[in-house]
mmCIF file of C-alpha atoms in Angstrom:
data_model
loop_
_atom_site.group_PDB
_atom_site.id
_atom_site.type_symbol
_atom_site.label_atom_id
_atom_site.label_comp_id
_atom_site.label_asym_id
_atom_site.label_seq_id
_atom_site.Cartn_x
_atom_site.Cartn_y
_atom_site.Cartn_z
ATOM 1 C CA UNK A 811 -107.372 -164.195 141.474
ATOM 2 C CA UNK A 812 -103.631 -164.639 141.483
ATOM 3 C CA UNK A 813 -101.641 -163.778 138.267
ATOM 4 C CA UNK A 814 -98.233 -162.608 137.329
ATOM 5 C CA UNK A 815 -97.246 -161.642 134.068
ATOM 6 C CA UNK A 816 -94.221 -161.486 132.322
ATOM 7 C CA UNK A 817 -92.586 -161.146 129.020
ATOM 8 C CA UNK A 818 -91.726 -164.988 127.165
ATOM 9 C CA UNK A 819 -89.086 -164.308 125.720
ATOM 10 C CA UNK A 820 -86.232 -161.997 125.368
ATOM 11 C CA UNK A 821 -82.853 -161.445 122.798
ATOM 12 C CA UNK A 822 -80.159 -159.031 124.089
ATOM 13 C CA UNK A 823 -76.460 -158.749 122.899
ATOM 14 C CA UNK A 824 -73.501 -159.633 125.264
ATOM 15 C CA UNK A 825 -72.144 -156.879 127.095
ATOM 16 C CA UNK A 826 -75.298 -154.750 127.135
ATOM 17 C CA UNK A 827 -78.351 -153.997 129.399
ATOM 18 C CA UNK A 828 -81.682 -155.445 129.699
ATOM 19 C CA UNK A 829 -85.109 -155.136 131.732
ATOM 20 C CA UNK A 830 -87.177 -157.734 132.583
ATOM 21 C CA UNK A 831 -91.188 -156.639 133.723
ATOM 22 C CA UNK A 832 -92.895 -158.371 135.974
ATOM 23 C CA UNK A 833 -96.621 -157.400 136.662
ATOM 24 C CA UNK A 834 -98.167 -158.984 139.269
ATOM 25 C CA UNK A 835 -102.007 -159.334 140.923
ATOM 26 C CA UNK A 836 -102.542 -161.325 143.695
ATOM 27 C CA UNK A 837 -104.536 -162.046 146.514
ATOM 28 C CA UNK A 838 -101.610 -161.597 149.392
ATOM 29 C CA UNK A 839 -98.106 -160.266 149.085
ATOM 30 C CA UNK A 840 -95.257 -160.956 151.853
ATOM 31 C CA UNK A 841 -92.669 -159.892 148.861
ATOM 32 C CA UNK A 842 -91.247 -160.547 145.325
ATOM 33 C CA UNK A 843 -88.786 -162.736 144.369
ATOM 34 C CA UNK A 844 -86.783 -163.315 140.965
ATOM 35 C CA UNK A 845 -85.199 -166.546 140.389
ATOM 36 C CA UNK A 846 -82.662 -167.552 137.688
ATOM 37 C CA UNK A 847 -83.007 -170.884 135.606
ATOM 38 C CA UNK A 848 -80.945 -172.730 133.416
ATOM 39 C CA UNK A 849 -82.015 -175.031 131.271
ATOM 40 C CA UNK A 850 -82.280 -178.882 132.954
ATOM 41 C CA UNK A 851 -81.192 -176.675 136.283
ATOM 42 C CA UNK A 852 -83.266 -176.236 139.061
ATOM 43 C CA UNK A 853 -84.594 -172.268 140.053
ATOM 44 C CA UNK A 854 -82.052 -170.313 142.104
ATOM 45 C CA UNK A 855 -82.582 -167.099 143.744
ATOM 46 C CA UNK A 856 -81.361 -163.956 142.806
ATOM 47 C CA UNK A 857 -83.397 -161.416 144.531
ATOM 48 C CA UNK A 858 -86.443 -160.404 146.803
ATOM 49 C CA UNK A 859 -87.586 -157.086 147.034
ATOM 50 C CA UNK A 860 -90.539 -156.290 149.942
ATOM 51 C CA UNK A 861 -90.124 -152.678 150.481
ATOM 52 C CA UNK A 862 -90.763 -149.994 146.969
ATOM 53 C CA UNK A 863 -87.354 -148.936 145.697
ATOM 54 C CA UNK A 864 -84.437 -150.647 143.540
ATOM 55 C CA UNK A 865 -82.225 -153.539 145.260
ATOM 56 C CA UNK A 866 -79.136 -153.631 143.718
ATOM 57 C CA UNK A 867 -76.618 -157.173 143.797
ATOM 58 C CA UNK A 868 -73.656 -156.912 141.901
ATOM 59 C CA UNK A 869 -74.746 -157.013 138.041
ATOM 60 C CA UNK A 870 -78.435 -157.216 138.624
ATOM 61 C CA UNK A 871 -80.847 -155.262 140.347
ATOM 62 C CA UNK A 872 -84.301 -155.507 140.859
ATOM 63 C CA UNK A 873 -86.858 -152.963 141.263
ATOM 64 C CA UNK A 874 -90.532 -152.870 142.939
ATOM 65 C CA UNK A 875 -93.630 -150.708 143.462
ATOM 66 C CA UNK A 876 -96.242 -152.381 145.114
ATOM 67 C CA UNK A 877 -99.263 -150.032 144.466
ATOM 68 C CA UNK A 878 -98.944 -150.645 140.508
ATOM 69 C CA UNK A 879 -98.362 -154.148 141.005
ATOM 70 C CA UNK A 880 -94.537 -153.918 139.239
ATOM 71 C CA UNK A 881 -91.485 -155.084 139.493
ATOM 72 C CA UNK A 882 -88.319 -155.575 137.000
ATOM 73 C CA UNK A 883 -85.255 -157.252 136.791
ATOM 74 C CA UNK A 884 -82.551 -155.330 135.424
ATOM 75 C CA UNK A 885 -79.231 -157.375 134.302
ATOM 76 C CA UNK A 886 -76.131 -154.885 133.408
ATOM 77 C CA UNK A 887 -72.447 -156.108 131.458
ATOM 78 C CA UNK A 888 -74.827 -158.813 130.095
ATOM 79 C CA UNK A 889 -72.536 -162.370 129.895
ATOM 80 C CA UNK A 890 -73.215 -165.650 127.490
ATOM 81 C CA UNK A 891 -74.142 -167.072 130.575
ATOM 82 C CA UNK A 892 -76.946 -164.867 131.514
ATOM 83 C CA UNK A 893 -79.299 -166.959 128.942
ATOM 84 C CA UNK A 894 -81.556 -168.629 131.186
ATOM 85 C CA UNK A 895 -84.969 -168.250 132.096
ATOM 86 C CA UNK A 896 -86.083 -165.540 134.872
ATOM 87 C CA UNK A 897 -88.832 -166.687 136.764
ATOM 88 C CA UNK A 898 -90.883 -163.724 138.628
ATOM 89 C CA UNK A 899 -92.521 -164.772 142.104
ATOM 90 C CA UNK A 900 -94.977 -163.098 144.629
ATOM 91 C CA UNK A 901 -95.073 -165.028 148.253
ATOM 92 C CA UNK A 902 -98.366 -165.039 149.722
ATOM 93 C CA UNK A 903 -99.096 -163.311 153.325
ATOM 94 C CA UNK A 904 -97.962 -165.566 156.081
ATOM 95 C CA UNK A 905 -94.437 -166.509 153.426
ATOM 96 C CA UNK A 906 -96.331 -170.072 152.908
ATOM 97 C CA UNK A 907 -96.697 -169.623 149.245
ATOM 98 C CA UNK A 908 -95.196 -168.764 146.509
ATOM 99 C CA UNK A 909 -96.552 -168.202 143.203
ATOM 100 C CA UNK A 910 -94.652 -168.426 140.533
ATOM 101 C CA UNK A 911 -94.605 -166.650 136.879
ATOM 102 C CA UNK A 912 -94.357 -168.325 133.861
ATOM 103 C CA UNK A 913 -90.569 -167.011 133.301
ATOM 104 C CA UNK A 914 -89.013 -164.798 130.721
ATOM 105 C CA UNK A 915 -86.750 -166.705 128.389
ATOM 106 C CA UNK A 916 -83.040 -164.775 128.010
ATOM 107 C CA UNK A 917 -81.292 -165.490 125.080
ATOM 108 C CA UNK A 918 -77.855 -163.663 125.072
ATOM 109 C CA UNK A 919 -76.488 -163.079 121.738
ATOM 110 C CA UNK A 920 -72.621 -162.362 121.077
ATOM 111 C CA UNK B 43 -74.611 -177.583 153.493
ATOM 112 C CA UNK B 44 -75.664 -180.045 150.900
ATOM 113 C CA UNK B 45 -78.765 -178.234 149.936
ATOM 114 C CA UNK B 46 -82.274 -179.686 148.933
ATOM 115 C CA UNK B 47 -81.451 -183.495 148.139
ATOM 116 C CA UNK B 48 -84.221 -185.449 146.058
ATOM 117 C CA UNK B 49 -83.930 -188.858 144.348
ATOM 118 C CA UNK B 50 -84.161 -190.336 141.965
ATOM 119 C CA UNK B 51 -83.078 -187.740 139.330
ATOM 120 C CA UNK B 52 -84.485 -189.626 136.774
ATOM 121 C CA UNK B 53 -87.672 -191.766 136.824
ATOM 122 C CA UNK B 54 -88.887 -194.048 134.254
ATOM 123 C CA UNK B 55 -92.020 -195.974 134.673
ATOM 124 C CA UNK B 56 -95.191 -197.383 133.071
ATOM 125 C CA UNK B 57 -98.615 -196.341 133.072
ATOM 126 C CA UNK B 58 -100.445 -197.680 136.201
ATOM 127 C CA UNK B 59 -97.110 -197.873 138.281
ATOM 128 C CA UNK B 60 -96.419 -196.274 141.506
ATOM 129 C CA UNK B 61 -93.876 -194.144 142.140
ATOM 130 C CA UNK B 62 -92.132 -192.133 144.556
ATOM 131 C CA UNK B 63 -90.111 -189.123 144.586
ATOM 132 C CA UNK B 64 -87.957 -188.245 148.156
ATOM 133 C CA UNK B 65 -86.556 -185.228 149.378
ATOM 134 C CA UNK B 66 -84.628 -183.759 152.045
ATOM 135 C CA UNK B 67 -84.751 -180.540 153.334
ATOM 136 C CA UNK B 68 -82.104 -177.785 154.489
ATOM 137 C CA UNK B 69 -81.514 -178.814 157.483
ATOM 138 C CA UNK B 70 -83.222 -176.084 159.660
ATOM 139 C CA UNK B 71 -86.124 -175.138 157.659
ATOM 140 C CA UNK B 72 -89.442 -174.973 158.773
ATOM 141 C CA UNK B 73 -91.227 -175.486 155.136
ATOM 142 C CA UNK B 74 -91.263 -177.631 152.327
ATOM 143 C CA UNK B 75 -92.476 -177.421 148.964
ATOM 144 C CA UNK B 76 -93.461 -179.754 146.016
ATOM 145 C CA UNK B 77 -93.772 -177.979 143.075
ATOM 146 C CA UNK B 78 -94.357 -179.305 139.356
ATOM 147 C CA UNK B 79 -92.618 -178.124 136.127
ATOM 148 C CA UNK B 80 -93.906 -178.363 132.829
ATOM 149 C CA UNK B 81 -93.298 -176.448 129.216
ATOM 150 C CA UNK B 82 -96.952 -175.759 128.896
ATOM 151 C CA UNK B 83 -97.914 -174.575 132.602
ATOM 152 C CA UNK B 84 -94.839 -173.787 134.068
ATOM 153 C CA UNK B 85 -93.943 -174.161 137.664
ATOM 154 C CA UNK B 86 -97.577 -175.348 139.763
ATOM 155 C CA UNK B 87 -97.111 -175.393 143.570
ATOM 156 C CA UNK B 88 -98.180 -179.089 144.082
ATOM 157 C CA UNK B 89 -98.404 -178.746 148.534
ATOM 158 C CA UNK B 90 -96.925 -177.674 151.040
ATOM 159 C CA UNK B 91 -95.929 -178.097 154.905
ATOM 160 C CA UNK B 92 -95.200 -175.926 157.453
ATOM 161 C CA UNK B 93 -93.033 -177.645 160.357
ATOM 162 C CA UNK B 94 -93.925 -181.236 159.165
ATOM 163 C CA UNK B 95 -97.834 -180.652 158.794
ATOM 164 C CA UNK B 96 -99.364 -180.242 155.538
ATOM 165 C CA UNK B 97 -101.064 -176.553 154.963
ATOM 166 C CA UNK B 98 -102.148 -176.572 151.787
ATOM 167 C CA UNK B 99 -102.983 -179.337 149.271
ATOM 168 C CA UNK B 100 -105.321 -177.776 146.871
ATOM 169 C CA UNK B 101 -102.618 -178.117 143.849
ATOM 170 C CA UNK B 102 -102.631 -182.044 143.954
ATOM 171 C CA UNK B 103 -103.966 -182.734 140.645
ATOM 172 C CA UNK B 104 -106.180 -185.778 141.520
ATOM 173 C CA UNK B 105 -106.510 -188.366 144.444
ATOM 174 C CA UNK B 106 -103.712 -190.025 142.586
ATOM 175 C CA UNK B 107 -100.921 -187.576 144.157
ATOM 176 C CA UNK B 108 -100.463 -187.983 148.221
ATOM 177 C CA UNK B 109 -97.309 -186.253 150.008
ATOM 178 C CA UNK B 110 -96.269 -187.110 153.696
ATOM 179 C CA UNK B 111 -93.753 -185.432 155.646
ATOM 180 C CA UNK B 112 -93.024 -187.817 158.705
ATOM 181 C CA UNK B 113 -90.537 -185.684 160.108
ATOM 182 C CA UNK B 114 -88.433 -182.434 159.107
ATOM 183 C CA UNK B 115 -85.787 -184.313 157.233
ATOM 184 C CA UNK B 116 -87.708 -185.999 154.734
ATOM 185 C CA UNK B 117 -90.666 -185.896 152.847
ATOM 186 C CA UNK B 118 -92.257 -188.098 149.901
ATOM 187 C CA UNK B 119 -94.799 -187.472 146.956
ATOM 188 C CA UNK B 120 -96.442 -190.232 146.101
ATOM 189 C CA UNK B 121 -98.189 -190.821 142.462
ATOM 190 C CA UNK B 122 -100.776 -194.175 142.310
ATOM 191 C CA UNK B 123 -101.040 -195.337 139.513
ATOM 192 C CA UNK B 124 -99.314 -193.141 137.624
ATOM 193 C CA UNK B 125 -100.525 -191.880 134.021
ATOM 194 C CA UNK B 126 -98.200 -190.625 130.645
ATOM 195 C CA UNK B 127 -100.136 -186.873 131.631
ATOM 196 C CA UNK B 128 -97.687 -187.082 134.923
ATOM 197 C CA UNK B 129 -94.726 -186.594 133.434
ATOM 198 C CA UNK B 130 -92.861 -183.492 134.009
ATOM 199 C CA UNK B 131 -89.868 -182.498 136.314
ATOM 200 C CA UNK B 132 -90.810 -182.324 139.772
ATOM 201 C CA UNK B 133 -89.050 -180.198 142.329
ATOM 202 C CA UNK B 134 -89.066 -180.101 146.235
ATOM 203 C CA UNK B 135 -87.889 -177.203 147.776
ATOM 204 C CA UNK B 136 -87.256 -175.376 151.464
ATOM 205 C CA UNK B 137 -87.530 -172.673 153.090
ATOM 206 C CA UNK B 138 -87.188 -170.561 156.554
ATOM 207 C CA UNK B 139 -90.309 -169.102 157.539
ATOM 208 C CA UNK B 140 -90.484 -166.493 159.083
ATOM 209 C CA UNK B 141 -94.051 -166.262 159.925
ATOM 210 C CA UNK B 142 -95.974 -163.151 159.357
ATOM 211 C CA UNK B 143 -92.216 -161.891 157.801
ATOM 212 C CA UNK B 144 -92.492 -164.144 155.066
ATOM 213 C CA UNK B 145 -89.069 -166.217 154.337
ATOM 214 C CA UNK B 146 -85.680 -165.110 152.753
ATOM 215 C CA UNK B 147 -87.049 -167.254 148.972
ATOM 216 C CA UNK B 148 -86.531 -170.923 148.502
ATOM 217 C CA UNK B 149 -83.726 -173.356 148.203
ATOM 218 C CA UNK B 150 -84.663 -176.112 145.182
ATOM 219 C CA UNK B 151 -83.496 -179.340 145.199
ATOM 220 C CA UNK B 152 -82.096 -180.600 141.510
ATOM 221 C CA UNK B 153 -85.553 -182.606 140.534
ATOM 222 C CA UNK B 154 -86.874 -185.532 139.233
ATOM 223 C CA UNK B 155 -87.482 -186.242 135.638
ATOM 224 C CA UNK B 156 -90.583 -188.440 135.678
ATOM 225 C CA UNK B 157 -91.436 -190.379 132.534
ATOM 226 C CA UNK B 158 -94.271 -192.595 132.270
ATOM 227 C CA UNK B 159 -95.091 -194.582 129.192
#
């Protein structure tokens, strides 16, 4: 079956670090995706990681290893701004599907 | 680039009415995605279509929902007759494929707010 799990919510104070997990099992994977969400906003992308290793993009960075099914989202120098949901994603073989996680909820605290 | 453009943004309706929700693509991509959002089961990939022809439509909810893509600059979702258990926000969204590559992620449009009393 496909299923990605993730943490629901999250509290961090401004200015510091946090992780976001991301475990994932699914029938296909072409790559994994985090996506950034605001509240009434649509998802944007932030990242997609296909190869095992750390991506790193400016403040965040993103981390995978397919053969334990993991990824995280790392978000350094934390801003107000970063409170938004962070929606993990796995894209089915063939990049004609993408299914999505239920999102971790980011509430940045001054 | 404009982006992903859907209309309305906002949808109000009553029970047993048909509606429609548009989109346009990024001009240049070769799939399109409708995807519903709700608090309770999140983001649910409704169908998609892969230069213009449907792939996958196992996510419609009922025989209620039908999607058409005439061409690869616009595409509609179609909900007859609509029911209060239909509201949510509903998002289209594009993509490059890249075939066996996968694509680079997806490009949302804004959404539409359906509400159906």
């Amino acid at each position: 079956g496909q299923n990605i799990d993730q943490p629901t919510e999250m509290t961090a104070t401004e200015g510091a670090i946090v992780q976001i997990n991301c475990t994932y099992q699914t029938s296909g994977f072409n790559g994994l995706f985090w996506y950034q969400q605001h509240a009434g906003e649509a998802p944007t992308f932030l990242s997609y990681n296909v190869l095992d290793g750390l991506e790193e993009k400016g403040r965040f960075s993103s981390f995978l290893s397919r053969s334990k099914g993991y990824s995280y989202l790392l978000l350094k120098e934390l801003q107000m701004k970063d409170s938004a949901s962070y929606l993990c994603a796995v894209e089915d073989t063939g990049g004609f599907k993408t299914i999505f996680g239920a999102g971790t909820r980011l509430f940045v605290k001054a | 680039d404009a982006g992903v453009i859907q209309s309305p943004r906002h949808e109000v309706t009553e029970m047993g009415q048909e509606v429609t929700l548009r989109c346009k693509p990024i001009s240049g991509h070769n799939s399109l995605f409708w995807y519903r959002q709700t608090m309770m089961r999140g983001l649910e990939l409704l169908i998609y279509f892969n230069n213009n022809v449907p792939i996958d439509d196992s996510g419609m909810p009922e025989d209620r929902f039908s999607a058409k893509m005439p061409n690869a600059s616009f595409s509609t979702l179609k909900i007859q007759p609509s029911e209060p258990r239909d509201s949510a926000v509903y998002f289209c969204a594009s993509s490059h494929n890249r075939g066996n590559q996968g694509s680079y992620g997806y490009t949302f449009g804004s959404g539409t707010r359906l509400t159906v009393v």
